[in-house]
PDB file of C-alpha atoms in Angstrom:
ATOM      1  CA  UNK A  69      17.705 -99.136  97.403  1.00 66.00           C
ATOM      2  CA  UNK A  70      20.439 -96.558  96.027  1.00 75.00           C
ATOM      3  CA  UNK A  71      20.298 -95.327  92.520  1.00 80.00           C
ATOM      4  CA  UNK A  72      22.006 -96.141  89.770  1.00 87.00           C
ATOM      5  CA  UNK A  73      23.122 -94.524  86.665  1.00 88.00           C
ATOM      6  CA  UNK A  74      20.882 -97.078  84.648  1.00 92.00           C
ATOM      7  CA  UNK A  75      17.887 -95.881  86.511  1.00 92.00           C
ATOM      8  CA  UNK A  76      18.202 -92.231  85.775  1.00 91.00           C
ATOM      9  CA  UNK A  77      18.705 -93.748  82.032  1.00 93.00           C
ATOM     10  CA  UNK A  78      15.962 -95.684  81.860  1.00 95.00           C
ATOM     11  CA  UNK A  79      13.459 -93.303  82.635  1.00 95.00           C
ATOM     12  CA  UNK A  80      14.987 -90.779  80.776  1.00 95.00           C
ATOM     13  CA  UNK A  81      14.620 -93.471  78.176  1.00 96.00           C
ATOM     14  CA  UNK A  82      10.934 -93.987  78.712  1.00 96.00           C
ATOM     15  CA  UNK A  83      10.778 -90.225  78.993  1.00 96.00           C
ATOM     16  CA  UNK A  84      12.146 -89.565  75.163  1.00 96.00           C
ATOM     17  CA  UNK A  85       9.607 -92.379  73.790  1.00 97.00           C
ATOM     18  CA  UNK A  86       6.687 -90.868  75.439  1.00 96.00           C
ATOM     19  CA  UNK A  87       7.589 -87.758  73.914  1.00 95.00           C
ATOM     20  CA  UNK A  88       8.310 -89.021  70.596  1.00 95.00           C
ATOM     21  CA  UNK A  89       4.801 -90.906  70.811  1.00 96.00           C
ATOM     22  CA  UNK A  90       3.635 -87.816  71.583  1.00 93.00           C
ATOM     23  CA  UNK A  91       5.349 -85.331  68.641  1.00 91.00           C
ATOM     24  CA  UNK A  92       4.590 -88.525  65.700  1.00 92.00           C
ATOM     25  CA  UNK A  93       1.082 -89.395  67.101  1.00 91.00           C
ATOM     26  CA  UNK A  94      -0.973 -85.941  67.912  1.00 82.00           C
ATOM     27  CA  UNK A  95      -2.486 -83.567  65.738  1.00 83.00           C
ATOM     28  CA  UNK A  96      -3.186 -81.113  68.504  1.00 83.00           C
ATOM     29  CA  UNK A  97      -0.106 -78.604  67.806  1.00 84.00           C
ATOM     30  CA  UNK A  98      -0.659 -77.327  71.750  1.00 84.00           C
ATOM     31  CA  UNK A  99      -0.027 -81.141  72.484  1.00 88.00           C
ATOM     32  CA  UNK A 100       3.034 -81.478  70.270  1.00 88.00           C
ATOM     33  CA  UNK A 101       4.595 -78.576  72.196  1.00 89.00           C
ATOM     34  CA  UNK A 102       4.113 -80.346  75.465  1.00 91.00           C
ATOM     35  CA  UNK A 103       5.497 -83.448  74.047  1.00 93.00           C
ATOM     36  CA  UNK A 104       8.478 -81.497  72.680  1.00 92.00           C
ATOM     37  CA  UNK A 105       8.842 -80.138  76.875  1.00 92.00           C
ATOM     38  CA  UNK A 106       8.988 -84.366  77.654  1.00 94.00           C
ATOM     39  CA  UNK A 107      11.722 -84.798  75.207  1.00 94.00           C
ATOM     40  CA  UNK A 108      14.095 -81.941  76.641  1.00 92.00           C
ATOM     41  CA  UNK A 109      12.955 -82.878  79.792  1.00 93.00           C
ATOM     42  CA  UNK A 110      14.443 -86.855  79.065  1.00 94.00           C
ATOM     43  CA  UNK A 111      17.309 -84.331  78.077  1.00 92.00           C
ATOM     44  CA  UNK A 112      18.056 -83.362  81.324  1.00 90.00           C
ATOM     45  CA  UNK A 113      17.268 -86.150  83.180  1.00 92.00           C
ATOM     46  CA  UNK A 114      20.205 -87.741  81.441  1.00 91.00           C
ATOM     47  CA  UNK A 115      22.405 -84.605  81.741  1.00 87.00           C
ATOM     48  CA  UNK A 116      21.747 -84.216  85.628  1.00 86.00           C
ATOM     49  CA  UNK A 117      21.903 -88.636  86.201  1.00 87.00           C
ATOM     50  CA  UNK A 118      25.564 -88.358  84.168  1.00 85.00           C
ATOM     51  CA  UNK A 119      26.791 -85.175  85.682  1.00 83.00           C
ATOM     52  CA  UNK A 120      26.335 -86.884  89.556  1.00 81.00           C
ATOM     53  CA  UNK A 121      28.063 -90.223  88.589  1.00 82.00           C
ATOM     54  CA  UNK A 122      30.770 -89.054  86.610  1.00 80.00           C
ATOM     55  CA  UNK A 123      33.912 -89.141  88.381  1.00 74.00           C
ATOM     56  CA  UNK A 124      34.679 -85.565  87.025  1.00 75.00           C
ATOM     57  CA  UNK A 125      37.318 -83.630  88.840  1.00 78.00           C
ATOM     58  CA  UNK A 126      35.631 -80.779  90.993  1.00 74.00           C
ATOM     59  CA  UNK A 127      35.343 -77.585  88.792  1.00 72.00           C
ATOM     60  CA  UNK A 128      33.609 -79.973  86.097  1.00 73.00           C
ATOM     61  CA  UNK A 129      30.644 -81.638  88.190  1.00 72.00           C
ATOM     62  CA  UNK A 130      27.929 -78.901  87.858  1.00 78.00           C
ATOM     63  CA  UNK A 131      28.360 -79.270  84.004  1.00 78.00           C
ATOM     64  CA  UNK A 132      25.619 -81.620  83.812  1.00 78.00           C
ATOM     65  CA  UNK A 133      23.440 -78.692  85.451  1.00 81.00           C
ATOM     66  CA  UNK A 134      24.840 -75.551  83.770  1.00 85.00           C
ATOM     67  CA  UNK A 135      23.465 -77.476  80.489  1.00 85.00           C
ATOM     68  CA  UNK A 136      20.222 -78.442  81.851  1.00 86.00           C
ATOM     69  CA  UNK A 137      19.773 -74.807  82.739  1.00 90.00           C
ATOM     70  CA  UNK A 138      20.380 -73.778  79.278  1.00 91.00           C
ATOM     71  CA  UNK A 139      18.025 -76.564  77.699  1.00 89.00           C
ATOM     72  CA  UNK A 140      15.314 -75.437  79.955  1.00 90.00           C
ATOM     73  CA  UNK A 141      16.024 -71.622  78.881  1.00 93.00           C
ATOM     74  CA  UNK A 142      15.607 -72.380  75.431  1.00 91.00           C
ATOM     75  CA  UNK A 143      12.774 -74.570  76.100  1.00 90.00           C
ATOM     76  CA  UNK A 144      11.286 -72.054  77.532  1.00 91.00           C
ATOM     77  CA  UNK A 145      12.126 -69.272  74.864  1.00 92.00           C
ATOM     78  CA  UNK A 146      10.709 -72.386  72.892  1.00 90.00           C
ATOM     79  CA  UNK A 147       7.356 -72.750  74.146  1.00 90.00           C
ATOM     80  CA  UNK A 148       6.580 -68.905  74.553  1.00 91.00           C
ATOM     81  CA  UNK A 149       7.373 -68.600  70.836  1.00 92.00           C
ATOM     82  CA  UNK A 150       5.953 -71.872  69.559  1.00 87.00           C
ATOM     83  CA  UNK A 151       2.356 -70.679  72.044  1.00 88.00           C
ATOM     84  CA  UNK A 152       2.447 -67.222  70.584  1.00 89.00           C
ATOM     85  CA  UNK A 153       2.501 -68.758  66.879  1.00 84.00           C
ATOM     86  CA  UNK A 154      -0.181 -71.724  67.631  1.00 83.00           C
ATOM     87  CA  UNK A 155      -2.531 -69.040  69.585  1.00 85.00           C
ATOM     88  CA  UNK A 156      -1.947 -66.337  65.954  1.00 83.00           C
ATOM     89  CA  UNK A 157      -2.809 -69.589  63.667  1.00 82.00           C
ATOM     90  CA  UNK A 158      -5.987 -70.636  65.755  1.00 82.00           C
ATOM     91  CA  UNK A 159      -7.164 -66.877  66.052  1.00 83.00           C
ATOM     92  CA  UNK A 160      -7.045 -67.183  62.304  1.00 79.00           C
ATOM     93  CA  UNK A 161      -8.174 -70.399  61.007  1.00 79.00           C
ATOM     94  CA  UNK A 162     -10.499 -71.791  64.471  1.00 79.00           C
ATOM     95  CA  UNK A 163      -8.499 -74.511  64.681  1.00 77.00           C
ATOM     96  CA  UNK A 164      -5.150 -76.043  65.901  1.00 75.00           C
ATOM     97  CA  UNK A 165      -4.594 -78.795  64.211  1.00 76.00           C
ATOM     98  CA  UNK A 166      -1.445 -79.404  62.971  1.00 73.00           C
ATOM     99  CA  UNK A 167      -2.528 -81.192  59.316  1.00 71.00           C
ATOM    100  CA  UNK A 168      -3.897 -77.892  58.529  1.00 72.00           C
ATOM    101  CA  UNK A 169      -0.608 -76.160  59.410  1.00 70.00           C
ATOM    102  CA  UNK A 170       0.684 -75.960  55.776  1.00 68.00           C
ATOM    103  CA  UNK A 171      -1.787 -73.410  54.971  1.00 59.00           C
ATOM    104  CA  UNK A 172       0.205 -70.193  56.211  1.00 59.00           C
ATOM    105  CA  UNK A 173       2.924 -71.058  53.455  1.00 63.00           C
ATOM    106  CA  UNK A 174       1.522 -68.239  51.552  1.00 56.00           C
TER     107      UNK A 174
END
């Protein structure tokens, strides 16, 4: 069985909605970060699945990946920052939940 184009979109599809789930349905604000990793991660599924069947001439067909490298850069830059802040609010308050989140507004 070869792969298709509509395979790498379809799990990239299922990918996004499992993160989505994830970022509308948890409190857990360590858990909303990892479900914010599944959504870029649908990202670049698509970006790698259209970069290797688009006819592209041949300086253009590692776009796809340059800009998969750069969404998992700032995902990364993303996380550490996003961690550091969660880890500061739970040293503070004993808790990560993310319903008590609006109480560092002032």
């Amino acid at each position: 069985m070869t792969l298709e184009l509509v395979h790498f979109q379809v799990f990239s599809a299922l990918l996004f909605s499992i993160g989505l789930f994830g970022v509308l349905a948890r409190r857990n604000a360590v858990l909303v970060l990892i479900s914010i990793e599944i959504l870029l991660n649908a990202v670049n599924v698509n970006l790698i699945g259209m970069a290797a069947f688009l006819d592209l001439p041949p300086g253009q067909r590692v776009t796809g990946q340059v800009i998969a490298i750069f969404v998992i850069v700032i995902a990364a830059a993303e996380i550490a920052l996003g961690l550091a802040i969660v880890l500061r609010y739970f040293r503070i308050r004993d808790s990560a939940n993310t319903d008590e989140m609006n109480l560092m507004k002032g």
